[in-house]
Coordinates of C-alpha atoms in Angstrom, one line a residue:
Chain A
M1 CA 7.8 -11.7 16.1
T2 CA 8.9 -13.1 12.3
L3 CA 6.4 -15.8 12.1
R4 CA 7.8 -19.2 9.8
L5 CA 4.8 -20.3 8.5
G6 CA 7.0 -24.0 6.4
R7 CA 8.7 -22.9 4.2
H8 CA 7.4 -19.6 3.7
T9 CA 8.2 -16.5 6.6
F10 CA 6.7 -12.9 7.0
P11 CA 7.9 -9.8 8.5
D12 CA 7.0 -8.9 12.4
D13 CA 3.7 -6.5 11.6
A14 CA 2.2 -8.7 8.6
T15 CA -1.1 -9.1 8.8
L16 CA -1.8 -12.5 7.4
M17 CA -5.5 -14.1 5.7
M18 CA -6.1 -17.4 6.6
A19 CA -8.7 -18.3 3.5
I20 CA -11.5 -22.1 4.6
V21 CA -11.3 -24.1 2.3
N22 CA -13.8 -26.9 2.7
R23 CA -13.4 -30.3 1.7
T24 CA -16.7 -31.4 2.9
P25 CA -20.5 -31.8 2.2
D26 CA -21.5 -30.4 4.9
S27 CA -20.0 -27.8 6.8
F28 CA -22.3 -24.9 8.5
Y29 CA -21.8 -21.8 6.0
D30 CA -21.2 -23.2 2.8
R31 CA -22.8 -26.3 3.0
G32 CA -20.5 -28.4 0.9
A33 CA -19.8 -25.8 -2.3
T34 CA -16.9 -27.3 -2.2
W35 CA -17.6 -29.9 -2.0
A36 CA -16.1 -31.4 -5.1
E37 CA -12.3 -31.0 -5.7
D38 CA -12.0 -29.2 -8.7
R39 CA -14.9 -26.3 -7.1
A40 CA -12.6 -26.5 -3.8
F41 CA -9.1 -25.9 -6.5
D42 CA -11.1 -23.1 -8.0
R43 CA -11.8 -21.5 -4.4
V44 CA -7.8 -21.8 -4.2
A45 CA -7.3 -20.0 -6.9
E46 CA -9.5 -17.6 -6.2
V47 CA -9.1 -17.0 -2.5
V48 CA -5.3 -16.7 -3.7
D49 CA -6.4 -13.9 -6.0
E50 CA -7.9 -11.8 -3.8
G51 CA -5.0 -12.2 -1.3
A52 CA -4.8 -14.8 0.4
E53 CA -1.7 -15.4 2.3
I54 CA -2.8 -18.9 3.9
V55 CA -5.9 -21.6 2.7
D56 CA -7.1 -23.2 4.9
I57 CA -7.8 -26.6 4.3
G58 CA -10.4 -28.8 6.4
G59 CA -11.8 -32.4 5.6
V60 CA -14.1 -33.0 8.7
K61 CA -16.9 -31.1 9.6
A62 CA -16.2 -28.4 13.1
G63 CA -20.0 -29.3 14.0
Q64 CA -21.5 -33.1 14.7
G65 CA -22.0 -35.3 11.7
P66 CA -21.8 -38.1 10.2
V67 CA -18.2 -40.0 11.6
V68 CA -15.3 -38.7 8.7
D69 CA -12.4 -41.7 9.8
V70 CA -9.2 -41.4 9.2
E71 CA -9.6 -42.8 6.0
E72 CA -12.1 -40.8 4.4
E73 CA -10.4 -37.4 6.0
Q74 CA -7.1 -38.3 3.7
R75 CA -8.7 -39.4 0.8
R76 CA -10.6 -35.5 0.9
V77 CA -7.1 -33.9 2.3
V78 CA -3.5 -35.8 1.0
A79 CA -4.5 -35.0 -2.8
F80 CA -5.8 -32.1 -2.9
V81 CA -2.7 -30.7 -0.4
R82 CA -0.6 -32.0 -3.2
R83 CA -2.5 -30.5 -5.6
V84 CA -2.0 -26.6 -4.4
R85 CA 1.1 -26.8 -3.5
A86 CA 1.8 -27.5 -7.3
A87 CA -0.3 -25.3 -8.3
H88 CA 0.8 -22.9 -6.0
P89 CA 3.9 -22.6 -4.9
G90 CA 3.8 -18.8 -2.6
V91 CA 0.4 -19.0 -0.8
V92 CA 1.2 -21.0 2.9
I93 CA -1.5 -24.5 3.6
S94 CA -3.0 -25.3 5.9
V95 CA -4.4 -28.3 6.9
D96 CA -7.1 -27.9 9.3
T97 CA -7.7 -31.3 11.9
W98 CA -6.6 -33.2 14.7
R99 CA -5.1 -36.5 14.2
A100 CA -1.8 -37.2 13.2
E101 CA -2.2 -39.4 11.1
V102 CA -3.3 -37.3 8.8
A103 CA -0.9 -33.9 9.9
R104 CA 2.0 -36.7 8.6
A105 CA 0.0 -37.4 5.5
V106 CA -1.0 -33.8 4.4
C107 CA 3.1 -32.6 5.9
E108 CA 4.6 -35.1 3.2
E109 CA 2.6 -33.2 0.9
G110 CA 3.8 -29.9 1.5
A111 CA 1.4 -28.3 4.0
D112 CA 3.0 -25.7 6.0
L113 CA 0.5 -25.7 8.6
L114 CA -1.2 -28.0 10.8
N115 CA -4.7 -25.9 12.6
D116 CA -5.1 -28.1 15.8
A117 CA -9.0 -26.6 16.2
W118 CA -9.2 -28.9 19.1
G119 CA -7.2 -27.4 21.3
G120 CA -4.1 -30.7 21.2
Y121 CA -6.8 -33.4 21.6
D122 CA -4.5 -35.6 19.4
P123 CA -0.4 -34.6 21.6
R124 CA 1.2 -36.6 18.8
L125 CA -0.2 -33.5 16.2
A126 CA 3.1 -31.3 18.0
E127 CA 5.3 -34.2 16.7
V128 CA 4.3 -34.3 13.3
A129 CA 5.0 -30.4 13.0
A130 CA 8.4 -30.9 14.2
S131 CA 9.1 -33.3 12.2
Y132 CA 8.4 -32.0 9.3
G133 CA 9.6 -28.3 10.3
A134 CA 5.7 -27.6 10.5
A135 CA 4.0 -24.9 12.4
L136 CA 1.0 -25.0 14.6
V137 CA -1.5 -23.3 15.7
C138 CA -2.6 -24.6 19.4
T139 CA -6.4 -23.4 19.5
H140 CA -8.4 -23.7 23.5
T141 CA -11.5 -25.7 23.7
G142 CA -11.6 -26.1 27.2
G143 CA -10.7 -29.6 26.8
M144 CA -13.4 -30.3 23.9
T145 CA -13.4 -33.5 22.1
P146 CA -14.1 -33.4 18.3
R147 CA -17.3 -32.8 17.3
S148 CA -18.8 -32.5 20.6
A149 CA -20.9 -29.1 20.9
P150 CA -21.0 -27.2 24.3
H151 CA -23.0 -27.8 27.1
R152 CA -23.3 -25.6 30.1
V153 CA -19.0 -25.1 30.2
A154 CA -18.1 -23.0 32.6
Y155 CA -14.8 -21.0 33.8
D156 CA -14.3 -19.3 36.3
D157 CA -12.4 -17.2 33.7
V158 CA -12.5 -17.4 30.3
V159 CA -9.7 -15.3 28.6
D160 CA -7.6 -16.9 31.4
A161 CA -8.6 -20.4 30.7
A162 CA -7.7 -19.3 27.0
V163 CA -4.1 -17.7 27.6
R164 CA -2.9 -20.6 30.1
A165 CA -3.9 -23.6 27.7
T166 CA -2.3 -22.3 25.1
V167 CA 0.2 -20.5 26.1
A168 CA 1.0 -24.2 28.1
E169 CA 0.2 -26.0 24.4
A170 CA 2.7 -23.4 22.6
E171 CA 5.7 -24.1 25.3
R172 CA 5.2 -28.0 25.0
A173 CA 5.6 -28.1 20.9
V174 CA 8.6 -26.4 21.0
A175 CA 9.6 -28.8 23.7
L176 CA 9.0 -30.7 21.0
G177 CA 11.3 -29.0 18.4
V178 CA 8.6 -26.8 16.7
D179 CA 10.4 -23.3 16.2
R180 CA 9.6 -20.9 18.3
A181 CA 8.8 -18.3 15.3
S182 CA 6.9 -21.1 13.7
V183 CA 4.1 -21.9 17.2
L184 CA 0.2 -19.6 16.7
V185 CA -2.5 -19.3 19.3
D186 CA -6.0 -19.1 18.7
P187 CA -8.3 -19.2 22.2
A188 CA -11.7 -20.7 19.6
H189 CA -13.9 -18.5 19.3
D190 CA -17.7 -20.7 20.4
F191 CA -14.8 -24.0 20.6
G192 CA -16.2 -25.3 24.4
K193 CA -17.5 -22.1 24.6
T194 CA -21.0 -20.2 25.0
T195 CA -21.8 -16.4 23.4
F196 CA -20.8 -14.9 26.1
H197 CA -17.0 -17.0 26.6
S198 CA -17.4 -15.6 23.2
L199 CA -17.7 -12.0 23.3
E200 CA -15.8 -11.3 26.8
L201 CA -12.5 -13.5 24.4
T202 CA -13.0 -10.5 22.1
R203 CA -13.3 -8.1 24.6
R204 CA -10.3 -8.9 26.4
L205 CA -8.2 -10.4 23.7
C206 CA -5.8 -8.1 24.7
E207 CA -4.9 -10.1 27.1
L208 CA -3.3 -13.2 24.7
T209 CA -1.9 -10.8 22.9
A210 CA 0.4 -9.7 25.8
T211 CA 1.4 -12.7 25.9
G212 CA 4.1 -12.7 22.7
W213 CA 2.7 -15.2 20.9
P214 CA 1.1 -14.6 17.9
V215 CA -3.1 -14.5 17.9
L216 CA -4.7 -16.7 15.3
V217 CA -8.5 -15.7 14.8
S218 CA -11.8 -17.6 14.1
L219 CA -14.7 -15.7 13.8
S220 CA -16.0 -16.1 11.1
N221 CA -20.1 -16.9 10.9
K222 CA -20.0 -17.8 14.3
D223 CA -22.7 -18.7 16.0
F224 CA -21.8 -15.9 19.0
V225 CA -21.9 -13.5 16.3
G226 CA -25.1 -15.1 15.4
E227 CA -26.9 -15.3 18.4
T228 CA -25.5 -11.9 19.1
L229 CA -27.7 -10.3 16.6
D230 CA -30.4 -12.5 15.9
V231 CA -29.1 -13.2 12.5
P232 CA -29.4 -16.6 10.2
V233 CA -25.5 -17.9 8.8
G234 CA -25.5 -15.8 5.8
E235 CA -26.4 -12.4 7.3
R236 CA -23.2 -12.0 9.9
L237 CA -20.7 -10.3 7.9
V238 CA -21.2 -7.5 9.3
G239 CA -21.5 -8.4 12.9
T240 CA -18.3 -10.4 11.8
L241 CA -16.3 -7.7 11.1
A242 CA -17.0 -5.4 13.5
V243 CA -15.4 -8.4 16.1
T244 CA -12.6 -8.4 13.3
A245 CA -12.1 -4.7 14.1
L246 CA -12.0 -5.3 17.8
C247 CA -8.9 -8.4 17.2
A248 CA -7.0 -5.9 14.9
Q249 CA -7.1 -2.9 17.8
A250 CA -5.4 -6.0 20.0
G251 CA -2.9 -7.1 17.3
A252 CA -4.2 -10.2 16.4
R253 CA -2.4 -11.6 13.3
V254 CA -4.1 -13.9 11.2
Y255 CA -7.4 -14.5 10.8
R256 CA -9.6 -17.2 9.8
V257 CA -12.0 -16.0 7.4
H258 CA -15.0 -16.5 4.8
D259 CA -13.8 -13.0 3.5
V260 CA -10.9 -11.8 2.3
V261 CA -11.3 -8.6 0.8
P262 CA -13.8 -8.1 3.2
T263 CA -11.9 -8.8 6.2
R264 CA -8.6 -7.7 4.2
Q265 CA -10.2 -3.8 4.8
V266 CA -11.5 -3.6 8.3
V267 CA -8.2 -5.8 8.9
D268 CA -6.0 -2.7 6.8
M269 CA -8.2 0.0 8.0
V270 CA -7.8 -0.7 11.6
R271 CA -4.2 -1.2 11.8
S272 CA -3.2 2.2 9.9
V273 CA -5.6 3.8 12.5
T274 CA -3.6 2.7 15.0
G275 CA -0.4 3.5 13.6
H276 CA 1.2 0.4 12.5
R277 CA 0.5 0.6 8.7
P278 CA 0.9 3.3 6.1
P279 CA -2.2 4.4 4.0
A280 CA -1.9 2.9 0.5
R281 CA -1.8 5.9 -1.0
A282 CA -2.1 9.5 1.1
V283 CA -2.0 13.2 -1.1
R284 CA -5.3 14.7 0.6
G285 CA -4.0 18.7 1.8
L286 CA -0.1 18.0 1.6
A287 CA 0.7 19.2 -2.3
Chain B
M1 CA 31.5 30.5 -3.6
S2 CA 28.5 29.3 -2.3
D3 CA 26.2 25.3 -3.5
L4 CA 22.8 25.3 -3.6
A5 CA 20.3 22.6 -4.1
L6 CA 16.8 24.0 -4.1
V7 CA 13.7 21.7 -3.4
P8 CA 10.1 20.9 -2.9
S9 CA 8.2 22.0 -0.2
T10 CA 5.5 19.3 0.1
P11 CA 5.3 17.6 3.6
L12 CA 4.9 14.2 1.2
L13 CA 8.9 14.4 1.7
L14 CA 9.1 14.0 5.3
P15 CA 9.2 10.1 6.7
E16 CA 6.1 10.6 8.8
H17 CA 3.9 11.0 6.0
G18 CA 4.8 8.0 4.2
S19 CA 2.4 5.6 2.6
L20 CA 3.0 1.9 1.3
V21 CA 3.0 3.4 -2.3
D22 CA 5.1 6.3 -2.5
P23 CA 2.7 9.2 -4.8
V24 CA 6.3 11.1 -5.6
P25 CA 8.5 9.3 -6.4
Q26 CA 10.3 10.8 -8.7
V27 CA 10.3 13.4 -7.0
R28 CA 12.1 12.3 -3.9
A29 CA 14.5 10.4 -5.8
A30 CA 15.7 13.9 -7.7
A31 CA 15.4 15.8 -4.6
R32 CA 17.3 13.5 -2.0
R33 CA 20.2 13.2 -4.9
A34 CA 20.7 16.9 -5.1
V35 CA 20.9 16.8 -1.3
A36 CA 23.3 14.3 -1.0
W37 CA 25.4 15.4 -3.5
L38 CA 25.2 19.5 -1.6
V39 CA 26.1 17.5 1.9
T40 CA 29.2 15.6 -0.1
R41 CA 30.4 19.1 -1.0
S42 CA 30.3 20.4 2.9
A43 CA 32.5 21.4 4.7
G44 CA 30.8 24.0 7.9
P45 CA 27.2 24.3 8.7
V46 CA 24.3 23.6 6.6
L47 CA 21.6 27.2 6.1
V48 CA 17.9 25.5 5.4
L49 CA 16.5 28.3 3.4
S50 CA 12.5 28.2 3.7
A51 CA 9.6 30.4 3.3
D52 CA 8.2 28.5 6.4
P53 CA 8.2 26.1 9.3
L54 CA 7.1 24.0 7.6
G55 CA 9.4 23.6 4.3
A56 CA 12.9 24.2 7.0
R57 CA 11.3 20.7 8.8
V58 CA 11.7 19.4 5.1
G59 CA 14.7 20.8 4.4
R60 CA 15.6 18.6 7.5
A61 CA 14.2 15.7 7.0
L62 CA 16.4 15.2 3.3
L63 CA 19.4 16.5 5.1
V64 CA 19.3 13.9 7.7
A65 CA 18.1 11.5 5.0
A66 CA 21.4 12.0 3.0
G67 CA 23.7 11.3 6.6
W68 CA 24.5 14.1 7.5
S69 CA 24.9 15.1 10.8
G70 CA 27.0 18.4 10.8
P71 CA 25.8 21.4 12.0
V72 CA 22.3 23.1 10.4
D73 CA 21.3 26.4 10.7
E74 CA 17.4 27.8 9.8
L75 CA 16.5 31.0 7.9
V76 CA 12.7 31.1 7.4
A77 CA 12.6 34.2 4.6
T78 CA 9.7 36.8 4.2
A79 CA 8.7 39.4 2.4
S80 CA 9.7 41.6 5.3
D81 CA 12.6 40.4 6.8
A82 CA 16.4 42.9 6.0
D83 CA 18.5 40.4 3.8
P84 CA 21.7 38.3 5.2
E85 CA 24.5 40.2 4.9
R86 CA 25.7 36.3 3.0
L87 CA 25.6 33.1 2.9
P88 CA 26.5 29.8 4.0
D89 CA 28.5 28.3 1.2
T90 CA 26.0 25.4 1.6
V91 CA 22.5 26.7 1.0
L92 CA 19.1 23.8 1.1
A93 CA 16.5 26.1 -0.1
V94 CA 13.0 24.8 0.7
A95 CA 10.8 26.4 -2.2
D96 CA 7.8 25.6 -4.5
G97 CA 5.9 27.5 -7.5
T98 CA 2.5 28.0 -8.0
A99 CA 0.1 26.2 -6.5
C100 CA -3.2 27.2 -9.9
R101 CA -1.4 24.6 -12.1
G102 CA -4.2 22.3 -13.1
P103 CA -8.3 22.9 -12.2
D104 CA -7.5 19.6 -9.1
A105 CA -4.7 22.4 -7.7
P106 CA -5.3 24.1 -4.0
G107 CA -5.4 27.4 -6.3
G108 CA -7.1 26.2 -9.4
L109 CA -5.6 26.7 -13.0
D110 CA -4.4 30.0 -12.9
P111 CA -3.3 30.8 -17.0
R112 CA -0.7 32.6 -15.6
A113 CA 1.1 30.4 -13.6
A114 CA 2.8 28.2 -16.1
G115 CA 4.8 31.5 -17.8
F116 CA 5.5 32.7 -14.2
D117 CA 7.2 28.6 -13.3
G118 CA 8.9 28.6 -16.6
G119 CA 10.3 32.1 -16.0
V120 CA 11.7 30.1 -12.5
E121 CA 12.5 27.3 -14.6
R122 CA 14.6 29.0 -16.9
A123 CA 16.6 31.6 -14.3
L124 CA 17.6 28.1 -12.3
R125 CA 18.6 26.5 -15.5
E126 CA 20.7 29.0 -16.2
G127 CA 21.9 29.9 -12.8
D128 CA 19.6 33.1 -13.0
P129 CA 20.3 35.2 -10.3
G130 CA 18.7 38.4 -11.3
A131 CA 15.5 37.0 -12.6
L132 CA 15.0 35.5 -9.0
A133 CA 15.6 38.5 -7.3
G134 CA 13.8 40.1 -10.2
L135 CA 10.0 37.9 -9.1
D136 CA 7.1 40.3 -9.3
P137 CA 5.5 39.1 -5.4
A138 CA 1.7 40.5 -6.3
L139 CA 1.9 37.5 -8.7
A140 CA 3.8 35.3 -7.1
G141 CA 0.9 35.9 -4.4
E142 CA -1.7 35.5 -6.9
L143 CA -0.9 32.2 -7.7
L144 CA -0.2 31.1 -4.6
C145 CA 3.5 30.5 -4.9
A146 CA 4.6 30.0 -1.2
G147 CA 8.6 29.9 -2.6
A148 CA 8.4 34.1 -3.9
P149 CA 10.3 35.1 -1.0
V150 CA 13.4 32.4 -1.3
L151 CA 13.7 32.4 -4.8
R152 CA 14.3 36.1 -3.9
L153 CA 16.2 36.1 -0.7
V154 CA 18.8 33.7 -3.5
G155 CA 18.2 35.6 -6.4
R156 CA 19.4 38.9 -4.3
V157 CA 22.4 37.8 -2.1
L158 CA 24.0 35.5 -4.8
G159 CA 26.1 36.0 -7.6
P160 CA 25.6 34.1 -10.9
P161 CA 27.0 30.1 -10.1
A162 CA 30.2 28.6 -11.8
S163 CA 27.5 25.8 -13.3
A164 CA 23.4 25.3 -12.6
R165 CA 21.4 22.7 -13.9
L166 CA 17.5 21.8 -13.4
D167 CA 16.9 18.2 -12.0
L168 CA 13.1 18.1 -12.2
A169 CA 10.2 20.3 -12.7
E170 CA 7.1 19.0 -13.0
H171 CA 3.1 19.8 -10.8
P172 CA 2.0 16.1 -10.0
F173 CA -0.9 18.1 -8.0
G174 CA -1.1 21.1 -9.8
V175 CA 2.0 22.5 -7.4
R176 CA 5.1 23.3 -9.0
Y177 CA 7.6 21.6 -7.9
W178 CA 11.9 21.9 -8.5
V179 CA 14.8 20.2 -7.7
A180 CA 17.6 22.1 -9.3
R181 CA 21.6 22.6 -8.1
W182 CA 24.1 25.9 -8.4
E183 CA 27.7 25.5 -8.0
G184 CA 30.4 27.8 -7.2
A185 CA 27.9 31.0 -6.7
G186 CA 29.0 34.3 -5.9
A187 CA 27.9 36.8 -3.8
A188 CA 25.6 38.9 -5.7
G189 CA 27.6 41.6 -7.5
R190 CA 30.9 39.2 -8.1
M191 CA 31.3 36.5 -10.9
P192 CA 32.3 33.8 -9.5
T193 CA 35.8 33.1 -9.7
T194 CA 36.6 28.7 -9.1
A195 CA 34.4 26.1 -9.3
R196 CA 35.4 23.7 -6.2
G197 CA 35.3 20.3 -7.2

């Protein structure tokens, strides 16, 4: 299905890199590396240069930490979105937020995509997407409160739960007026899930792609990779790329990443193996 | 009277071998133009004349790309076969030159290759079937000129054309590729009388 992400459209065979740009002092992976606005701005230029089609700007760390209220989140992201919009008209601007107030403010500044990483916690987010013609990521968190950590979460069938929740939220968004071509679903590895749940989601991702909704996966350096390989943050790239390959084989369309270039290579390689992408330039044995 | 288009036999021209970046854009464009020219002049069947089944596939693919929906006949030219009595009016010959045009060529660099290919190119440009018929099969074999049986057959069964042109001659990967057109060639031994236009 053709993807329409705000002012940008992509053909139905395109895979997209969504580069993470944190405007936070405390995110787990970069530990505030782009907390200063100029550093975050430089990071946008860097990932765009590396070929990212989407930047995902976040003002609140997903994990537990100091309270960030609406006003503080807006201070972190709204003016920054305006600056990125002006400097990079060709990039899709996504904002990672669960709050409708923040979503409305960034859409006013030209955001194309709302990454509702907390699974419709604020049901008005879809209404904001509809009213601004923005795209929406519908995620499965199992009903978690934003920024809470999972504790003894259990599902009869985590994949079935993720499929049902994301498809229901996608249909609700469409009913509210979001363009059907502007909805992504994300099973949300680690969010409201144990490592075993995230491994099963990866193993059975094809059940989510089979719904026909374009699938976003956010795997990069996550704890389920770290726990599986017993490696700390900073040593999870290989594990991240391994699960990326499996998700690419299952047909995921959008990859939320810290490392654009290696992820793009893995996805391109897998898509060429599966016959969805021609080689860049193949002449071996064909002259 | 026969019209002839000559195109390379490289499987890089097959759609199933497409890359994101075309390794042979000029070769492909020239081959497509020549085949498009050929089919606009054709009323009857097109004969794909090749040295092997892969070359025949290349010829058929180019005809499909040109929108040809009429009948297609195939003839694989070998050194030992007897010549057909005559060729149809429209011939798509699929043949390459030597494969020894550089150190990375399939056959490596052979200093004799440029001269051999140059002789073919002169014959194609000037419409000289006798020169094609006289290509040395032993030398052609040593230089991995897979298209030699096709060229020799063309030279034996076609007479001189009313006009001839060589659109392209290059060897991006060490194999010599040609795109050429002959218009209004009579049967061997007879001069062309009229050129259709």
